[in-house]
Amino acid sequence: MQNLTATRPYMVLPGNHEAECHSPACFTKRHKLSNFSAYNARWFMPAESSGGRASMWYSFDYGSVHFVSIDSETDFDGEVGHKDRLNPAGGFGRAGEQMDWLKADLAAAQAQRVAGTGIKFLLVGGHRPIRELSAAHEQMFSKYGVDIYFAGHSHSYSRGSSVNGTNWIVAGGSGCDEMEQAPEPGFKLTGEFATTAVPNVSWWTPGKFLPLGSEDFVSGRYASGVLSVNNSKLRWELLDSELGTVLDQLELESSY
């Protein structure tokens, strides 16, 4: 990736594979490489300037968007990330610190948006889908008007329609050796052109990643997303990695 990372800015957030070394060669050093040590040694996100912690949770403004990056692996009640790890992880802040920070950050961003200071959209990203977070996350997203929650983790794509004002996108299907390329472009689950039967595929289960009944489009194709935003509109497109075709899209217009 160096040809891209050397010339283009990018931001990162922690997932289960950053928690520790997953290579068999690393077993003798697993304690040294546990608890996101390699991740936090390699990347320096704007946590200090946004009141976050290490590169685990932070936020920043870019154009008309306030981006919030959360830690979906540790530091909140009900986290399930410990099930994936050989060694314990977490404790980057005091008890409840991440959720207190998230509440304060979202509240401040929404206040700026209401005041008309330039922020038009509020987007949150985390590794795990909303079904693996807590009810407190969903309540905060609704209360402070989060437009989209982006996630990965699942090696497939799912987009859910708005629930209490928040749209849900799981974009984890860029391709890896754990998944095969799906032959079909995807399945529309709601609306005029919806499929008449629930897809029987290995990579998707209704309600597993998004609120049950909210799923609008799912796909097992290798694909990546492109987000375009101006002062009034947001456009998300899912692009097929092999064909370059648009598999799915979402457009939102700011009400601020």
PDB file of N, CA and C in Angstrom, residues 13-85:
ATOM      1  N   LEU A  13      -8.565   3.207  12.378  1.00  0.00           N
ATOM      2  CA  LEU A  13      -9.195   2.926  13.663  1.00  0.00           C
ATOM      3  C   LEU A  13      -8.966   1.468  14.026  1.00  0.00           C
ATOM      4  N   PRO A  14      -9.042   1.119  15.307  1.00  0.00           N
ATOM      5  CA  PRO A  14      -8.686  -0.237  15.751  1.00  0.00           C
ATOM      6  C   PRO A  14      -9.795  -1.252  15.518  1.00  0.00           C
ATOM      7  N   GLY A  15      -9.386  -2.474  15.167  1.00  0.00           N
ATOM      8  CA  GLY A  15     -10.297  -3.605  15.034  1.00  0.00           C
ATOM      9  C   GLY A  15      -9.730  -4.802  15.758  1.00  0.00           C
ATOM     10  N   ASN A  16     -10.379  -5.936  15.636  1.00  0.00           N
ATOM     11  CA  ASN A  16      -9.937  -7.115  16.382  1.00  0.00           C
ATOM     12  C   ASN A  16      -8.565  -7.610  15.944  1.00  0.00           C
ATOM     13  N   HIS A  17      -8.194  -7.409  14.686  1.00  0.00           N
ATOM     14  CA  HIS A  17      -6.896  -7.896  14.230  1.00  0.00           C
ATOM     15  C   HIS A  17      -5.743  -6.998  14.668  1.00  0.00           C
ATOM     16  N   GLU A  18      -6.044  -5.825  15.172  1.00  0.00           N
ATOM     17  CA  GLU A  18      -4.993  -4.951  15.716  1.00  0.00           C
ATOM     18  C   GLU A  18      -4.724  -5.238  17.189  1.00  0.00           C
ATOM     19  N   ALA A  19      -5.584  -6.047  17.820  1.00  0.00           N
ATOM     20  CA  ALA A  19      -5.447  -6.293  19.255  1.00  0.00           C
ATOM     21  C   ALA A  19      -4.163  -7.032  19.586  1.00  0.00           C
ATOM     22  N   GLU A  20      -3.733  -7.928  18.695  1.00  0.00           N
ATOM     23  CA  GLU A  20      -2.536  -8.725  18.954  1.00  0.00           C
ATOM     24  C   GLU A  20      -2.050  -9.333  17.651  1.00  0.00           C
ATOM     25  N   CYS A  21      -0.910  -9.972  17.705  1.00  0.00           N
ATOM     26  CA  CYS A  21      -0.328 -10.594  16.524  1.00  0.00           C
ATOM     27  C   CYS A  21      -1.068 -11.892  16.215  1.00  0.00           C
ATOM     28  N   HIS A  22      -1.435 -12.074  14.943  1.00  0.00           N
ATOM     29  CA  HIS A  22      -2.191 -13.261  14.546  1.00  0.00           C
ATOM     30  C   HIS A  22      -1.346 -14.262  13.758  1.00  0.00           C
ATOM     31  N   SER A  23      -0.087 -13.964  13.540  1.00  0.00           N
ATOM     32  CA  SER A  23       0.766 -14.883  12.801  1.00  0.00           C
ATOM     33  C   SER A  23       1.305 -15.973  13.726  1.00  0.00           C
ATOM     34  N   PRO A  24       1.391 -17.234  13.263  1.00  0.00           N
ATOM     35  CA  PRO A  24       1.963 -18.294  14.102  1.00  0.00           C
ATOM     36  C   PRO A  24       3.368 -17.965  14.584  1.00  0.00           C
ATOM     37  N   ALA A  25       4.113 -17.192  13.784  1.00  0.00           N
ATOM     38  CA  ALA A  25       5.478 -16.831  14.156  1.00  0.00           C
ATOM     39  C   ALA A  25       5.520 -15.873  15.342  1.00  0.00           C
ATOM     40  N   CYS A  26       4.384 -15.311  15.699  1.00  0.00           N
ATOM     41  CA  CYS A  26       4.345 -14.307  16.755  1.00  0.00           C
ATOM     42  C   CYS A  26       3.986 -14.869  18.134  1.00  0.00           C
ATOM     43  N   PHE A  27       3.731 -16.160  18.215  1.00  0.00           N
ATOM     44  CA  PHE A  27       3.288 -16.708  19.488  1.00  0.00           C
ATOM     45  C   PHE A  27       4.308 -16.505  20.604  1.00  0.00           C
ATOM     46  N   THR A  28       5.584 -16.545  20.257  1.00  0.00           N
ATOM     47  CA  THR A  28       6.604 -16.363  21.291  1.00  0.00           C
ATOM     48  C   THR A  28       6.689 -14.921  21.767  1.00  0.00           C
ATOM     49  N   LYS A  29       6.114 -13.994  20.996  1.00  0.00           N
ATOM     50  CA  LYS A  29       6.165 -12.576  21.355  1.00  0.00           C
ATOM     51  C   LYS A  29       4.774 -12.001  21.602  1.00  0.00           C
ATOM     52  N   ARG A  30       3.813 -12.876  21.799  1.00  0.00           N
ATOM     53  CA  ARG A  30       2.440 -12.398  21.799  1.00  0.00           C
ATOM     54  C   ARG A  30       2.149 -11.435  22.941  1.00  0.00           C
ATOM     55  N   HIS A  31       2.829 -11.579  24.090  1.00  0.00           N
ATOM     56  CA  HIS A  31       2.580 -10.659  25.192  1.00  0.00           C
ATOM     57  C   HIS A  31       3.095  -9.265  24.858  1.00  0.00           C
ATOM     58  N   LYS A  32       4.226  -9.198  24.161  1.00  0.00           N
ATOM     59  CA  LYS A  32       4.763  -7.904  23.756  1.00  0.00           C
ATOM     60  C   LYS A  32       3.900  -7.248  22.689  1.00  0.00           C
ATOM     61  N   LEU A  33       3.209  -8.059  21.894  1.00  0.00           N
ATOM     62  CA  LEU A  33       2.424  -7.532  20.790  1.00  0.00           C
ATOM     63  C   LEU A  33       0.934  -7.482  21.101  1.00  0.00           C
ATOM     64  N   SER A  34       0.569  -7.714  22.350  1.00  0.00           N
ATOM     65  CA  SER A  34      -0.838  -7.692  22.718  1.00  0.00           C
ATOM     66  C   SER A  34      -1.314  -6.270  23.000  1.00  0.00           C
ATOM     67  N   ASN A  35      -2.601  -6.139  23.255  1.00  0.00           N
ATOM     68  CA  ASN A  35      -3.227  -4.881  23.654  1.00  0.00           C
ATOM     69  C   ASN A  35      -2.943  -3.727  22.696  1.00  0.00           C
ATOM     70  N   PHE A  36      -3.022  -4.000  21.377  1.00  0.00           N
ATOM     71  CA  PHE A  36      -2.922  -2.971  20.350  1.00  0.00           C
ATOM     72  C   PHE A  36      -1.572  -2.243  20.358  1.00  0.00           C
ATOM     73  N   SER A  37      -0.535  -2.903  20.861  1.00  0.00           N
ATOM     74  CA  SER A  37       0.765  -2.238  20.993  1.00  0.00           C
ATOM     75  C   SER A  37       1.361  -1.879  19.636  1.00  0.00           C
ATOM     76  N   ALA A  38       1.307  -2.784  18.659  1.00  0.00           N
ATOM     77  CA  ALA A  38       1.850  -2.477  17.335  1.00  0.00           C
ATOM     78  C   ALA A  38       1.027  -1.384  16.659  1.00  0.00           C
ATOM     79  N   TYR A  39      -0.276  -1.452  16.789  1.00  0.00           N
ATOM     80  CA  TYR A  39      -1.161  -0.446  16.196  1.00  0.00           C
ATOM     81  C   TYR A  39      -0.848   0.945  16.736  1.00  0.00           C
ATOM     82  N   ASN A  40      -0.767   1.075  18.048  1.00  0.00           N
ATOM     83  CA  ASN A  40      -0.536   2.388  18.643  1.00  0.00           C
ATOM     84  C   ASN A  40       0.892   2.885  18.445  1.00  0.00           C
ATOM     85  N   ALA A  41       1.828   1.978  18.131  1.00  0.00           N
ATOM     86  CA  ALA A  41       3.202   2.398  17.852  1.00  0.00           C
ATOM     87  C   ALA A  41       3.366   2.928  16.433  1.00  0.00           C
ATOM     88  N   ARG A  42       2.492   2.508  15.538  1.00  0.00           N
ATOM     89  CA  ARG A  42       2.653   2.850  14.121  1.00  0.00           C
ATOM     90  C   ARG A  42       1.817   4.051  13.680  1.00  0.00           C
ATOM     91  N   TRP A  43       0.698   4.294  14.338  1.00  0.00           N
ATOM     92  CA  TRP A  43      -0.182   5.373  13.897  1.00  0.00           C
ATOM     93  C   TRP A  43      -0.434   6.358  15.027  1.00  0.00           C
ATOM     94  N   PHE A  44      -0.549   7.608  14.638  1.00  0.00           N
ATOM     95  CA  PHE A  44      -0.784   8.678  15.605  1.00  0.00           C
ATOM     96  C   PHE A  44      -1.954   9.532  15.108  1.00  0.00           C
ATOM     97  N   MET A  45      -3.119   9.189  15.557  1.00  0.00           N
ATOM     98  CA  MET A  45      -4.324   9.897  15.176  1.00  0.00           C
ATOM     99  C   MET A  45      -4.547  11.100  16.109  1.00  0.00           C
ATOM    100  N   PRO A  46      -5.428  12.043  15.737  1.00  0.00           N
ATOM    101  CA  PRO A  46      -5.584  13.284  16.518  1.00  0.00           C
ATOM    102  C   PRO A  46      -6.381  13.117  17.804  1.00  0.00           C
ATOM    103  N   ALA A  47      -5.956  12.183  18.631  1.00  0.00           N
ATOM    104  CA  ALA A  47      -6.658  11.953  19.897  1.00  0.00           C
ATOM    105  C   ALA A  47      -6.417  13.097  20.871  1.00  0.00           C
ATOM    106  N   GLU A  48      -5.176  13.561  20.951  1.00  0.00           N
ATOM    107  CA  GLU A  48      -4.867  14.613  21.918  1.00  0.00           C
ATOM    108  C   GLU A  48      -5.647  15.888  21.627  1.00  0.00           C
ATOM    109  N   SER A  49      -5.731  16.259  20.364  1.00  0.00           N
ATOM    110  CA  SER A  49      -6.420  17.504  20.015  1.00  0.00           C
ATOM    111  C   SER A  49      -7.932  17.395  20.137  1.00  0.00           C
ATOM    112  N   SER A  50      -8.462  16.166  20.160  1.00  0.00           N
ATOM    113  CA  SER A  50      -9.905  15.988  20.253  1.00  0.00           C
ATOM    114  C   SER A  50     -10.350  15.412  21.594  1.00  0.00           C
ATOM    115  N   GLY A  51      -9.415  15.300  22.536  1.00  0.00           N
ATOM    116  CA  GLY A  51      -9.759  14.790  23.862  1.00  0.00           C
ATOM    117  C   GLY A  51      -9.902  13.292  23.936  1.00  0.00           C
ATOM    118  N   GLY A  52      -9.424  12.578  22.901  1.00  0.00           N
ATOM    119  CA  GLY A  52      -9.533  11.127  22.868  1.00  0.00           C
ATOM    120  C   GLY A  52      -8.403  10.436  23.611  1.00  0.00           C
ATOM    121  N   ARG A  53      -8.134   9.203  23.227  1.00  0.00           N
ATOM    122  CA  ARG A  53      -7.146   8.401  23.949  1.00  0.00           C
ATOM    123  C   ARG A  53      -6.326   7.601  22.944  1.00  0.00           C
ATOM    124  N   ALA A  54      -4.982   7.790  22.993  1.00  0.00           N
ATOM    125  CA  ALA A  54      -4.051   7.133  22.065  1.00  0.00           C
ATOM    126  C   ALA A  54      -4.593   7.292  20.641  1.00  0.00           C
ATOM    127  N   SER A  55      -4.560   6.223  19.843  1.00  0.00           N
ATOM    128  CA  SER A  55      -5.226   6.257  18.533  1.00  0.00           C
ATOM    129  C   SER A  55      -6.479   5.394  18.569  1.00  0.00           C
ATOM    130  N   MET A  56      -6.996   5.197  19.782  1.00  0.00           N
ATOM    131  CA  MET A  56      -8.126   4.296  19.966  1.00  0.00           C
ATOM    132  C   MET A  56      -9.459   4.990  19.704  1.00  0.00           C
ATOM    133  N   TRP A  57      -9.623   6.221  20.205  1.00  0.00           N
ATOM    134  CA  TRP A  57     -10.817   6.998  19.878  1.00  0.00           C
ATOM    135  C   TRP A  57     -10.442   8.468  19.761  1.00  0.00           C
ATOM    136  N   TYR A  58     -11.025   9.099  18.734  1.00  0.00           N
ATOM    137  CA  TYR A  58     -10.680  10.493  18.415  1.00  0.00           C
ATOM    138  C   TYR A  58     -11.712  11.042  17.441  1.00  0.00           C
ATOM    139  N   SER A  59     -11.622  12.333  17.139  1.00  0.00           N
ATOM    140  CA  SER A  59     -12.520  12.936  16.157  1.00  0.00           C
ATOM    141  C   SER A  59     -11.805  14.082  15.448  1.00  0.00           C
ATOM    142  N   PHE A  60     -12.363  14.508  14.320  1.00  0.00           N
ATOM    143  CA  PHE A  60     -11.794  15.622  13.566  1.00  0.00           C
ATOM    144  C   PHE A  60     -12.842  16.159  12.594  1.00  0.00           C
ATOM    145  N   ASP A  61     -12.645  17.383  12.169  1.00  0.00           N
ATOM    146  CA  ASP A  61     -13.505  17.999  11.158  1.00  0.00           C
ATOM    147  C   ASP A  61     -12.770  18.014   9.828  1.00  0.00           C
ATOM    148  N   TYR A  62     -13.502  17.732   8.761  1.00  0.00           N
ATOM    149  CA  TYR A  62     -12.955  17.831   7.406  1.00  0.00           C
ATOM    150  C   TYR A  62     -14.057  18.355   6.502  1.00  0.00           C
ATOM    151  N   GLY A  63     -13.876  19.569   5.998  1.00  0.00           N
ATOM    152  CA  GLY A  63     -14.930  20.182   5.204  1.00  0.00           C
ATOM    153  C   GLY A  63     -16.179  20.366   6.039  1.00  0.00           C
ATOM    154  N   SER A  64     -17.287  19.884   5.539  1.00  0.00           N
ATOM    155  CA  SER A  64     -18.567  20.049   6.231  1.00  0.00           C
ATOM    156  C   SER A  64     -18.935  18.850   7.103  1.00  0.00           C
ATOM    157  N   VAL A  65     -17.964  17.971   7.351  1.00  0.00           N
ATOM    158  CA  VAL A  65     -18.224  16.737   8.096  1.00  0.00           C
ATOM    159  C   VAL A  65     -17.451  16.711   9.408  1.00  0.00           C
ATOM    160  N   HIS A  66     -18.115  16.285  10.456  1.00  0.00           N
ATOM    161  CA  HIS A  66     -17.437  15.941  11.706  1.00  0.00           C
ATOM    162  C   HIS A  66     -17.332  14.427  11.763  1.00  0.00           C
ATOM    163  N   PHE A  67     -16.107  13.919  11.714  1.00  0.00           N
ATOM    164  CA  PHE A  67     -15.847  12.479  11.755  1.00  0.00           C
ATOM    165  C   PHE A  67     -15.501  12.060  13.177  1.00  0.00           C
ATOM    166  N   VAL A  68     -16.087  10.968  13.616  1.00  0.00           N
ATOM    167  CA  VAL A  68     -15.803  10.411  14.938  1.00  0.00           C
ATOM    168  C   VAL A  68     -15.359   8.969  14.768  1.00  0.00           C
ATOM    169  N   SER A  69     -14.203   8.638  15.323  1.00  0.00           N
ATOM    170  CA  SER A  69     -13.665   7.281  15.260  1.00  0.00           C
ATOM    171  C   SER A  69     -13.719   6.679  16.658  1.00  0.00           C
ATOM    172  N   ILE A  70     -14.403   5.551  16.809  1.00  0.00           N
ATOM    173  CA  ILE A  70     -14.551   4.935  18.123  1.00  0.00           C
ATOM    174  C   ILE A  70     -13.804   3.609  18.200  1.00  0.00           C
ATOM    175  N   ASP A  71     -13.565   3.174  19.421  1.00  0.00           N
ATOM    176  CA  ASP A  71     -12.962   1.870  19.697  1.00  0.00           C
ATOM    177  C   ASP A  71     -14.098   0.893  19.988  1.00  0.00           C
ATOM    178  N   SER A  72     -14.346  -0.010  19.050  1.00  0.00           N
ATOM    179  CA  SER A  72     -15.430  -0.983  19.226  1.00  0.00           C
ATOM    180  C   SER A  72     -14.961  -2.261  19.905  1.00  0.00           C
ATOM    181  N   GLU A  73     -13.671  -2.295  20.302  1.00  0.00           N
ATOM    182  CA  GLU A  73     -13.089  -3.520  20.868  1.00  0.00           C
ATOM    183  C   GLU A  73     -13.005  -3.506  22.386  1.00  0.00           C
ATOM    184  N   THR A  74     -12.806  -2.341  22.987  1.00  0.00           N
ATOM    185  CA  THR A  74     -12.561  -2.262  24.430  1.00  0.00           C
ATOM    186  C   THR A  74     -13.248  -1.026  25.008  1.00  0.00           C
ATOM    187  N   ASP A  75     -13.190  -0.930  26.322  1.00  0.00           N
ATOM    188  CA  ASP A  75     -13.536   0.298  27.042  1.00  0.00           C
ATOM    189  C   ASP A  75     -14.991   0.730  26.907  1.00  0.00           C
ATOM    190  N   PHE A  76     -15.917  -0.220  26.929  1.00  0.00           N
ATOM    191  CA  PHE A  76     -17.323   0.107  27.125  1.00  0.00           C
ATOM    192  C   PHE A  76     -18.034  -1.147  27.633  1.00  0.00           C
ATOM    193  N   ASP A  77     -19.089  -0.936  28.382  1.00  0.00           N
ATOM    194  CA  ASP A  77     -19.837  -2.057  28.950  1.00  0.00           C
ATOM    195  C   ASP A  77     -20.460  -2.892  27.839  1.00  0.00           C
ATOM    196  N   GLY A  78     -20.220  -4.198  27.880  1.00  0.00           N
ATOM    197  CA  GLY A  78     -20.795  -5.103  26.905  1.00  0.00           C
ATOM    198  C   GLY A  78     -19.927  -5.384  25.708  1.00  0.00           C
ATOM    199  N   GLU A  79     -18.692  -4.867  25.694  1.00  0.00           N
ATOM    200  CA  GLU A  79     -17.831  -5.124  24.525  1.00  0.00           C
ATOM    201  C   GLU A  79     -17.597  -6.627  24.387  1.00  0.00           C
ATOM    202  N   VAL A  80     -17.557  -7.090  23.132  1.00  0.00           N
ATOM    203  CA  VAL A  80     -17.418  -8.522  22.867  1.00  0.00           C
ATOM    204  C   VAL A  80     -16.065  -8.865  22.266  1.00  0.00           C
ATOM    205  N   GLY A  81     -15.210  -7.871  22.101  1.00  0.00           N
ATOM    206  CA  GLY A  81     -13.921  -8.101  21.452  1.00  0.00           C
ATOM    207  C   GLY A  81     -13.004  -9.059  22.196  1.00  0.00           C
ATOM    208  N   HIS A  82     -13.173  -9.192  23.516  1.00  0.00           N
ATOM    209  CA  HIS A  82     -12.292 -10.079  24.277  1.00  0.00           C
ATOM    210  C   HIS A  82     -12.418 -11.534  23.845  1.00  0.00           C
ATOM    211  N   LYS A  83     -13.537 -11.890  23.198  1.00  0.00           N
ATOM    212  CA  LYS A  83     -13.740 -13.271  22.769  1.00  0.00           C
ATOM    213  C   LYS A  83     -12.784 -13.659  21.640  1.00  0.00           C
ATOM    214  N   ASP A  84     -12.241 -12.668  20.933  1.00  0.00           N
ATOM    215  CA  ASP A  84     -11.369 -12.943  19.792  1.00  0.00           C
ATOM    216  C   ASP A  84      -9.893 -13.005  20.167  1.00  0.00           C
ATOM    217  N   ARG A  85      -9.547 -12.810  21.441  1.00  0.00           N
ATOM    218  CA  ARG A  85      -8.146 -12.577  21.795  1.00  0.00           C
ATOM    219  C   ARG A  85      -7.578 -13.647  22.713  1.00  0.00           C
TER     220      ARG A  85
END
